[in-house]
Coordinates of C-alpha atoms in Angstrom, one line a residue:
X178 CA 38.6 100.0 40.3
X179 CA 38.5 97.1 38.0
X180 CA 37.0 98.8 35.2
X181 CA 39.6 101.3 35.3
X182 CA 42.5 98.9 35.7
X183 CA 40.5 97.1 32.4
X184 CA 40.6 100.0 30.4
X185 CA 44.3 100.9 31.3
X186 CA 45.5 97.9 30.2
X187 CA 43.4 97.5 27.2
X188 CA 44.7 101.0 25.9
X189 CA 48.3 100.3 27.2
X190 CA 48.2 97.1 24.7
X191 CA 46.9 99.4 22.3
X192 CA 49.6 101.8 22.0
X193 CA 52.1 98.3 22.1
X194 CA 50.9 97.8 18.4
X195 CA 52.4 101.0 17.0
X196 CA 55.6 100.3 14.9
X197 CA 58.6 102.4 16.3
X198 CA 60.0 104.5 13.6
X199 CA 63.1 107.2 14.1
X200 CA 62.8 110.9 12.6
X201 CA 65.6 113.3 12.9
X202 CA 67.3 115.7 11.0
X203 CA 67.1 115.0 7.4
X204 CA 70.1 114.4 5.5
X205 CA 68.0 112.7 2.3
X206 CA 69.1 114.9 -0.3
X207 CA 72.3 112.7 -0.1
X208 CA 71.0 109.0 0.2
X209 CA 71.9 106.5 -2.5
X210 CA 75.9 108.5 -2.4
X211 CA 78.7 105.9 -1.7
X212 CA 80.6 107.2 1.4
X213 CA 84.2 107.9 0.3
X214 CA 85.7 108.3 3.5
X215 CA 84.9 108.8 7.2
X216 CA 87.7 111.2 8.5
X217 CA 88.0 111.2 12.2
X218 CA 90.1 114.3 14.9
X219 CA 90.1 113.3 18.2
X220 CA 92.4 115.2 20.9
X221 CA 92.9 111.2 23.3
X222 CA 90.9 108.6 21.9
X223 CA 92.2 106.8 19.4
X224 CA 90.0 108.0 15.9
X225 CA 90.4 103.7 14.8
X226 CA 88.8 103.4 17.9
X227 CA 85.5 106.1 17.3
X228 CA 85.5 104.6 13.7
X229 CA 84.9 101.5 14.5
X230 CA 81.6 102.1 17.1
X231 CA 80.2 105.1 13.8
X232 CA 78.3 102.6 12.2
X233 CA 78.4 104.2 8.5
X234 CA 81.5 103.0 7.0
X235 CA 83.5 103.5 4.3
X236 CA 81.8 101.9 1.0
X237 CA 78.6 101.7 2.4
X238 CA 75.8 103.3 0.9
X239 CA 74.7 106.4 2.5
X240 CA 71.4 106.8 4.6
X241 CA 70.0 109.5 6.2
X242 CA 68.1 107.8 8.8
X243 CA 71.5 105.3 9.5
X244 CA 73.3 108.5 9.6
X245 CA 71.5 109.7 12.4
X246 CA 71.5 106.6 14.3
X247 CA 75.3 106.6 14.0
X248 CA 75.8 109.8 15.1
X249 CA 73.8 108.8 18.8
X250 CA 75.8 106.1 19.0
X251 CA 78.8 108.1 19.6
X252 CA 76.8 110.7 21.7
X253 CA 75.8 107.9 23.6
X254 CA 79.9 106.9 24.7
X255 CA 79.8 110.1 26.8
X256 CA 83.5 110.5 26.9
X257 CA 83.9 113.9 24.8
X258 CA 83.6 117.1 26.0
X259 CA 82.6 118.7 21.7
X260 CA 81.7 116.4 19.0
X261 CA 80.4 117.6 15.6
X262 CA 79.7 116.1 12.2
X263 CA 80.0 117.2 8.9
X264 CA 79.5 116.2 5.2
X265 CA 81.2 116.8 2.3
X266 CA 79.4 115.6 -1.1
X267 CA 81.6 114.9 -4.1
X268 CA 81.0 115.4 -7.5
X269 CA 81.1 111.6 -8.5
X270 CA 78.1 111.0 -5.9
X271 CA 80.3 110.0 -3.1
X272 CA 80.2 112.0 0.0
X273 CA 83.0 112.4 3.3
X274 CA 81.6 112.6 6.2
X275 CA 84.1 114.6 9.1
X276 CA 84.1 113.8 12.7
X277 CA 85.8 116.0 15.3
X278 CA 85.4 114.5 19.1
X279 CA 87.2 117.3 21.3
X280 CA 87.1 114.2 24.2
X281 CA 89.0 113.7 27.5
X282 CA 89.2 111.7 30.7
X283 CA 86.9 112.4 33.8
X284 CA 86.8 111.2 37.4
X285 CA 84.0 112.4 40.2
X286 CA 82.3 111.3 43.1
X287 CA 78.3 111.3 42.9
X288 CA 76.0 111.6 46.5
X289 CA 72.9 110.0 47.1
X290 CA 70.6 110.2 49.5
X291 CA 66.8 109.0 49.9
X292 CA 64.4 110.2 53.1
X293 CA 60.8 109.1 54.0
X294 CA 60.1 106.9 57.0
X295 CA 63.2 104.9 56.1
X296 CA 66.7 106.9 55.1
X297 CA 69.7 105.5 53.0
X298 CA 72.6 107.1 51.8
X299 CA 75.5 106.2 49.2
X300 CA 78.8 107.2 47.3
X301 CA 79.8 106.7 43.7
X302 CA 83.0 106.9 42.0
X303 CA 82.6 107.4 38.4
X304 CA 85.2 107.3 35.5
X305 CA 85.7 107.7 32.1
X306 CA 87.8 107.4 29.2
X307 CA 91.4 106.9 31.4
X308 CA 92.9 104.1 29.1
X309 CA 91.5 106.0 26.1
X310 CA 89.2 103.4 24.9
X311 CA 86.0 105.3 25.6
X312 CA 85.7 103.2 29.0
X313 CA 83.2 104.1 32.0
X314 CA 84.1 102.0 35.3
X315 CA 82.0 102.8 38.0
X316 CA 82.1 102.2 42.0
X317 CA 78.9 102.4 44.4
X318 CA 78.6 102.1 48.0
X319 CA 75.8 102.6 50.0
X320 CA 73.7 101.7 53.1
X321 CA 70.0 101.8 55.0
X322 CA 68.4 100.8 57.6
X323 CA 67.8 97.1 56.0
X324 CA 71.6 96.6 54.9
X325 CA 74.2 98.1 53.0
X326 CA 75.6 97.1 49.7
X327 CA 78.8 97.4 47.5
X328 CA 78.8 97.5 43.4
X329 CA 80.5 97.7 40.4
X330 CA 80.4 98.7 36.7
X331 CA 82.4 98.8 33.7
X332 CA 81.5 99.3 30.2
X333 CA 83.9 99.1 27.4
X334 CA 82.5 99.5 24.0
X335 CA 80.0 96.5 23.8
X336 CA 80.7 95.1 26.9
X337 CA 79.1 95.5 30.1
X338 CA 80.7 93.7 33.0
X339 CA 78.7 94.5 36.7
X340 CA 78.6 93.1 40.2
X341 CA 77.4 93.8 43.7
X342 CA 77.5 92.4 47.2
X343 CA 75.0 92.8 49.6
X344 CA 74.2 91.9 53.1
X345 CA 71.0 92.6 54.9
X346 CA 69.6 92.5 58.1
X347 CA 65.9 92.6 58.0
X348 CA 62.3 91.9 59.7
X349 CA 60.0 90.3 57.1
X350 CA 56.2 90.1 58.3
X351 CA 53.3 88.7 56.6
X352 CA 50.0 90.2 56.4
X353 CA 46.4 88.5 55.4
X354 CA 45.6 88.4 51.6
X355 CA 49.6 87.8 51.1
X356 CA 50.8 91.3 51.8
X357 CA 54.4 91.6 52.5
X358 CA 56.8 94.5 53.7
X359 CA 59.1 95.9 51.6
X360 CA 62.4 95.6 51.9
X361 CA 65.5 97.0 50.6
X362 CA 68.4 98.9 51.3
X363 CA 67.6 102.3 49.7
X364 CA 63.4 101.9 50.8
X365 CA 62.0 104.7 51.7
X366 CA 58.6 103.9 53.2
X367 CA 58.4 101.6 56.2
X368 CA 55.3 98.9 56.9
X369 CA 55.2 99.7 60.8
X370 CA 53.8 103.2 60.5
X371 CA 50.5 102.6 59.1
X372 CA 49.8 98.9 59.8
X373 CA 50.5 97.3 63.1
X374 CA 48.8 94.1 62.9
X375 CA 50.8 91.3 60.6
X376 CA 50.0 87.4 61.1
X377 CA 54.0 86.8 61.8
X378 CA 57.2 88.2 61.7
X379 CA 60.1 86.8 60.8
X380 CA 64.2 88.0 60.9
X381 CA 65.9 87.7 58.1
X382 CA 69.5 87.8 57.0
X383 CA 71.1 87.7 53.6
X384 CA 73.8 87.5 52.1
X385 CA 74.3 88.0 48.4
X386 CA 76.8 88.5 45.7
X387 CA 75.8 88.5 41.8
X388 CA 77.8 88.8 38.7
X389 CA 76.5 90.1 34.9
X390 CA 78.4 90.1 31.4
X391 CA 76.4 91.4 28.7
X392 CA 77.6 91.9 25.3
X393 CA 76.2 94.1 22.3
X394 CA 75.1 93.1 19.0
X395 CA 73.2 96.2 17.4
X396 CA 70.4 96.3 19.1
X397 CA 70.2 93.0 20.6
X398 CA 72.1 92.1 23.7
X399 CA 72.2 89.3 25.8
X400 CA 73.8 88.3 28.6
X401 CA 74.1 85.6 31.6
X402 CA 74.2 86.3 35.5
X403 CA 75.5 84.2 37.9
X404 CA 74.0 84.8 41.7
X405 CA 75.1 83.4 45.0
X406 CA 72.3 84.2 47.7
X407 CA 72.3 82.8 51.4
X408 CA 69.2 83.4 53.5
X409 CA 69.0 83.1 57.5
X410 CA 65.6 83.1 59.3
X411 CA 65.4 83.2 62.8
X412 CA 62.5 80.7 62.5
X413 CA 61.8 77.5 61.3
X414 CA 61.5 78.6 58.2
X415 CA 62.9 77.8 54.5
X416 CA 67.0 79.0 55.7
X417 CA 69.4 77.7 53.0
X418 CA 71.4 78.5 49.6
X419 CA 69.4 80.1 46.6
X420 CA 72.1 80.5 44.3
X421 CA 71.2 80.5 40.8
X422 CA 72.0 81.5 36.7
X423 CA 70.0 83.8 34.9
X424 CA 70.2 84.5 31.1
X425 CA 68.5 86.6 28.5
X426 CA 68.0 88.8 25.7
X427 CA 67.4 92.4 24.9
X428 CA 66.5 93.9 22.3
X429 CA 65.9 98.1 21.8
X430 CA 65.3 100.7 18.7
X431 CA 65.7 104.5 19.2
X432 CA 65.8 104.2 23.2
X433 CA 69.0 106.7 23.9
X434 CA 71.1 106.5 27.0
X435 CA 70.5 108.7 29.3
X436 CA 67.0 109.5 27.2
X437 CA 65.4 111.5 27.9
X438 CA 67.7 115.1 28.0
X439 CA 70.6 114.1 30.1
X440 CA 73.8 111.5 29.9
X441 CA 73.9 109.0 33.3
X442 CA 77.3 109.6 33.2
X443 CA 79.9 110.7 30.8
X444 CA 82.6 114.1 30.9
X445 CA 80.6 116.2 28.1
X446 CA 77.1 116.4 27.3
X447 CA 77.9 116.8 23.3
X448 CA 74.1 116.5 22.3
X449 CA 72.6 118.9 24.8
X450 CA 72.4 121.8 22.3
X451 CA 70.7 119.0 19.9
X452 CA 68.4 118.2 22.8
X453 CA 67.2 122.0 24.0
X454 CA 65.8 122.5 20.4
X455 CA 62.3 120.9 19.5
X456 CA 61.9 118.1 17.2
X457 CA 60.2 118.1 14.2
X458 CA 58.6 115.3 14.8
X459 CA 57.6 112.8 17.6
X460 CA 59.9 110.0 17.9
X461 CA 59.2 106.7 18.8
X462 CA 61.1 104.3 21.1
X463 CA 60.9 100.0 21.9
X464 CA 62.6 97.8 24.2
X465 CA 61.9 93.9 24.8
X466 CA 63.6 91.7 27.4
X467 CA 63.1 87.9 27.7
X468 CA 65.0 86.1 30.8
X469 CA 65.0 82.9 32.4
X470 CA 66.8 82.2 35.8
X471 CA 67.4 78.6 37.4
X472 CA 68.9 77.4 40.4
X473 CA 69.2 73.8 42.2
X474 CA 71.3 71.1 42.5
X475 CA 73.7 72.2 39.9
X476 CA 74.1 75.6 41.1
X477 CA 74.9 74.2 45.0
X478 CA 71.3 75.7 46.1
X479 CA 69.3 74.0 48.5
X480 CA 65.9 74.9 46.8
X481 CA 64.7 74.4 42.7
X482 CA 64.1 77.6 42.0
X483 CA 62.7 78.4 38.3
X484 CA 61.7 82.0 36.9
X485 CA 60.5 83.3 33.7
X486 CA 59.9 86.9 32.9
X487 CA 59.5 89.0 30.5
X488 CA 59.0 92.8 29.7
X489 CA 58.4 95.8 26.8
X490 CA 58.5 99.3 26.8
X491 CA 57.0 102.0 24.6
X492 CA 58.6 105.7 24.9
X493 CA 57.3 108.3 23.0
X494 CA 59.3 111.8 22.8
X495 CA 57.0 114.3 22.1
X496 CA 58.5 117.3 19.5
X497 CA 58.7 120.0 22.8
X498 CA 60.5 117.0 24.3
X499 CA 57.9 115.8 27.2
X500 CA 58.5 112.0 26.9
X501 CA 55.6 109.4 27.6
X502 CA 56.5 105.9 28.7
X503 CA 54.3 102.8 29.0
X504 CA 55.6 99.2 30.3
X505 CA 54.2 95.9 30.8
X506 CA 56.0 93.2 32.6
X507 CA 54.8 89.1 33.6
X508 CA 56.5 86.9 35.6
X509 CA 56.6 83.2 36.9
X510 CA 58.2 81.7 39.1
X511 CA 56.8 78.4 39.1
X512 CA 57.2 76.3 42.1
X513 CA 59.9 78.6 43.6
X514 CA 60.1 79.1 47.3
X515 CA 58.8 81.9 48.8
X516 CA 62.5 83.9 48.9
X517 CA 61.9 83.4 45.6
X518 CA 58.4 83.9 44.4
X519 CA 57.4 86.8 42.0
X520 CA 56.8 90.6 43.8
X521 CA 54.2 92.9 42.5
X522 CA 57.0 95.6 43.5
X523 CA 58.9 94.4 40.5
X524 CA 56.1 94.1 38.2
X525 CA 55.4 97.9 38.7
X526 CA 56.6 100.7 36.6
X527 CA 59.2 101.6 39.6
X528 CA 57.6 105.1 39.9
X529 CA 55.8 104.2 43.4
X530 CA 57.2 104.4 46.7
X531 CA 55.0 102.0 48.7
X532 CA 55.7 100.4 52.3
X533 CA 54.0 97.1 51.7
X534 CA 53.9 94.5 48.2
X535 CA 51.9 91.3 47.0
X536 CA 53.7 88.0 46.4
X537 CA 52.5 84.6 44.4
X538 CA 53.9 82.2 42.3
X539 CA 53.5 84.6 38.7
X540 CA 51.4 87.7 38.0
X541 CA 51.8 90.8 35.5
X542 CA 52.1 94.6 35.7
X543 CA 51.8 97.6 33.5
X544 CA 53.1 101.4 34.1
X545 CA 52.3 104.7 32.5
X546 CA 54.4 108.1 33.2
X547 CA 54.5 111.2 31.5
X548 CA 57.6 113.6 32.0
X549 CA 56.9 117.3 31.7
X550 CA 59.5 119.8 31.2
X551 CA 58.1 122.5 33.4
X552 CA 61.6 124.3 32.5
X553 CA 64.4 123.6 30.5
X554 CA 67.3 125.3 29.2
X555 CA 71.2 125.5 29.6
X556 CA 71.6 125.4 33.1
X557 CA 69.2 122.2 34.0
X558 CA 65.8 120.5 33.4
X559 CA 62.9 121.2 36.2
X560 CA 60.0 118.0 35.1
X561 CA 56.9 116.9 36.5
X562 CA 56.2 113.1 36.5
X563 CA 52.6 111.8 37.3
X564 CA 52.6 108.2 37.0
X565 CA 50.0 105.3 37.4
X566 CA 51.0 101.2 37.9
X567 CA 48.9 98.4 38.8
X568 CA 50.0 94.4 38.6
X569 CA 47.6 91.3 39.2
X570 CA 50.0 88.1 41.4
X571 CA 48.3 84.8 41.9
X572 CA 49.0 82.8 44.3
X573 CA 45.4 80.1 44.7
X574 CA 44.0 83.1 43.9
X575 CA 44.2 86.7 42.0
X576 CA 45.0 89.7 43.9
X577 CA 46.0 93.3 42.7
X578 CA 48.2 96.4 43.7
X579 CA 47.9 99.7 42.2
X580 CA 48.8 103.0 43.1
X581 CA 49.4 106.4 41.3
X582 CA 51.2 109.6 42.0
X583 CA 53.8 111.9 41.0
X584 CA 57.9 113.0 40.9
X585 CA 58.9 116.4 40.9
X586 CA 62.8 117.1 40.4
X587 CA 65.3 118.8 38.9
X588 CA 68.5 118.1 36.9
X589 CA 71.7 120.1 35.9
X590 CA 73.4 119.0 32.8
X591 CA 76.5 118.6 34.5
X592 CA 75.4 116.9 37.4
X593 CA 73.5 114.1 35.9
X594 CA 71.4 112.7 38.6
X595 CA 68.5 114.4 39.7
X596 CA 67.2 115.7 43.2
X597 CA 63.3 115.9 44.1
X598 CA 60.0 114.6 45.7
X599 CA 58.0 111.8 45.0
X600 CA 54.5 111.2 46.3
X601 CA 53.0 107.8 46.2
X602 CA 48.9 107.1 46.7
X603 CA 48.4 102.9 47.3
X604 CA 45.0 102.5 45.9
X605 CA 44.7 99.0 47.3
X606 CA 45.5 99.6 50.9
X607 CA 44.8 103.3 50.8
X608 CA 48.1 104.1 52.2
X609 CA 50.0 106.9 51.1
X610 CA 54.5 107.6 51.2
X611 CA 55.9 111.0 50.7
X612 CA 59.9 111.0 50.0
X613 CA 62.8 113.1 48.7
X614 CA 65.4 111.3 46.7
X615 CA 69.2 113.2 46.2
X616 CA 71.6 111.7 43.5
X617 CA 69.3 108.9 42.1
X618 CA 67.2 108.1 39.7
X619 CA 63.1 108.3 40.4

């Protein structure tokens, strides 16, 4: 099992080296023209307003590859039902390039539901585009056997504002070689069914609320994220205030939202026809995240708390569309509490379902999945997702969790969340989960 875990990571750093590059439709025969004018229709947003997020403007110098970047931009504000582009070269080596967004407003609910040896259940109220600024606000309410949880969303242009509250109402119990439970409102696996002999057991009850503003700047974006957290053991135990401030960066190149085939949420799909067809070419996706979260004194908690993490992901869209991802996450958390101490849950791809997780003071993961479209066409997508994830905590010592398996599930176009099966395998503990998840992401 080491050997194997050797060689993932050694090829998974491998295919880290390759230098992300974008190929789409090409548009060169017209690169070096001077854009004379961007002309914009639009039915309820205002066209100053789709102008301004189309990156080309007028003046610039025209570039195919910017041109399509531009163009996903807009497809990526999910608020039209049609949107099309056009060009129109000039004689004097200047080019127009038309826009016609055929966009409205949209409200619906979304279900969720998850099912295994633990069951949760939620509501969403999702909206778009109803002060005509290309706006999603979003509202999500759910609860589980460990808690329930309120949250919020809302994205206009290249500003992100979110929050949640949370209270939960849990048994944490330790196991030798610093095994944990998991817990978590929307879990779907449960520690008690295949291991009924923990060192201690402790009940726990939190109580959190957490603010995030992020802001946009090309492909960077960074934000800061203020957290209160108040945790409640029934034991003598480390009880008390771990509030705290995280900050950060983020930086991504060719990663769509909603990538791969589908929006999250939005009132037309505009680039679904665009999607269905093969590319012509693989393309080639990067994201990087940095963050650095402090609590103590200063923040009113009761605990220093220090963490440092950081992440990357690699996403490769194949040209029939079957999309391979690979991530690799580390984390520290210093001299942290335990509430606080770095999970080998969160260093995993988030693929697994598993009822038990490693804790130390840092550690590192990596992930590989492959989606494959077993169908896809007008009406939804039906995809296969094997996956494999291991991460090394230490903690006095190194210890590892891995585990592989596989999602199956489908997805209309205009119901964006998917509903399916997931089958996890721990190869650590050799216990296995089976689950269905309704209305969520895998």
């Amino acid at each position: 099992m080491k050997f194997t875990n050797k060689i993932f990571l050694t090829a998974l750093f491998c295919a880290f080296m390759q230098f992300c590059s974008y190929a789409g439709e090409s548009y060169t025969l017209y690169d070096g023209y001077t854009i004379n004018k961007v002309n914009v229709l639009s039915k309820r947003t205002k066209p100053e307003l789709l102008k301004k997020y189309f990156a080309l403007k007028e003046g610039d110098v025209f570039n195919s590859a910017l041109y399509e970047n531009a163009k996903n931009e807009l497809h990526d504000l999910r608020i039209s039902k049609k949107l099309s582009f056009s060009l129109q070269p000039r004689e004097d080596k200047t080019i127009d390039i038309s826009i016609n967004a055929e966009d409205g407003y949209y409200i619906f609910p979304l279900a969720f539901a998850t099912g295994g040896e633990k069951s949760a259940a939620g509501l969403a109220l999702a909206t778009g585009n109803l002060f005509k600024r290309g706006e999603t606000i979003m509202i999500f309410g759910g609860m589980g056997k460990d808690g329930s949880m309120l949250s919020f969303m809302l994205k206009d242009g290249r500003n992100t504002f979110l929050g949640a509250a949370k209270n939960m109402n849990f048994e944490q119990r330790f196991y030798q070689g610093n095994w944990i439970n998991n817990d978590g409102i929307f879990s779907t696996s449960d520690d008690k069914e295949d291991f009924s002999d923990p060192l201690a057991q402790i009940y726990t009850k939190e109580d959190s609320f957490y603010l995030q503003y992020s802001r946009e700047y090309g492909p960077l974006k960074a934000f800061i994220s203020p957290q209160y957290r108040y945790i409640r053991y029934d034991k003598d135990f480390a009880s008390g205030n771990y509030s705290t401030v995280a900050f950060g960066l983020n930086y991504k190149k060719n990663i769509r939202s909603g990538a791969n085939m589908g929006a999250l949420f939005g009132y037309g799909l505009t680039d679904k026809e665009e999607s269905l067809k093969d590319l012509p070419i693989p393309i080639y996706g990067f994201s990087a995240q940095i963050s650095y979260e402090n609590g103590g004194d200063w923040t009113g908690a009761n605990f220093d708390i220090s963490k440092l993490s950081a992440s990357a992901q690699s996403l490769t869209e194949l040209r029939n569309r079957h999309l391979l991802a690979l991530q690799i996450r580390g984390e520290s958390s210093f001299n942290s509490p335990f509430a606080a101490q770095v999970r080998a849950q969160d260093l995993l791809g988030g693929q697994g379902r598993y009822s038990r997780t490693l804790f130390g003071r840092y550690g590192a993961g990596a992930s590989a999945s492959f989606t494959y479209y077993l169908l896809r066409n007008n009406i939804g997508l039906l995809s296969l997702q094997p996956f494999y994830e291991l991460a090394y905590l230490y903690d006095g010592g190194y210890r590892h969790q891995s585990g592989t398996g596989a999602s199956i599930s489908y997805k209309f176009w205009r119901f964006p969340f998917p509903f399916g099966l997931n089958y996890t395998y721990n190869l650590s503990d050799s216990s296995s989960q089976a689950s269905f998840v309704f209305g969520a992401k895998f």
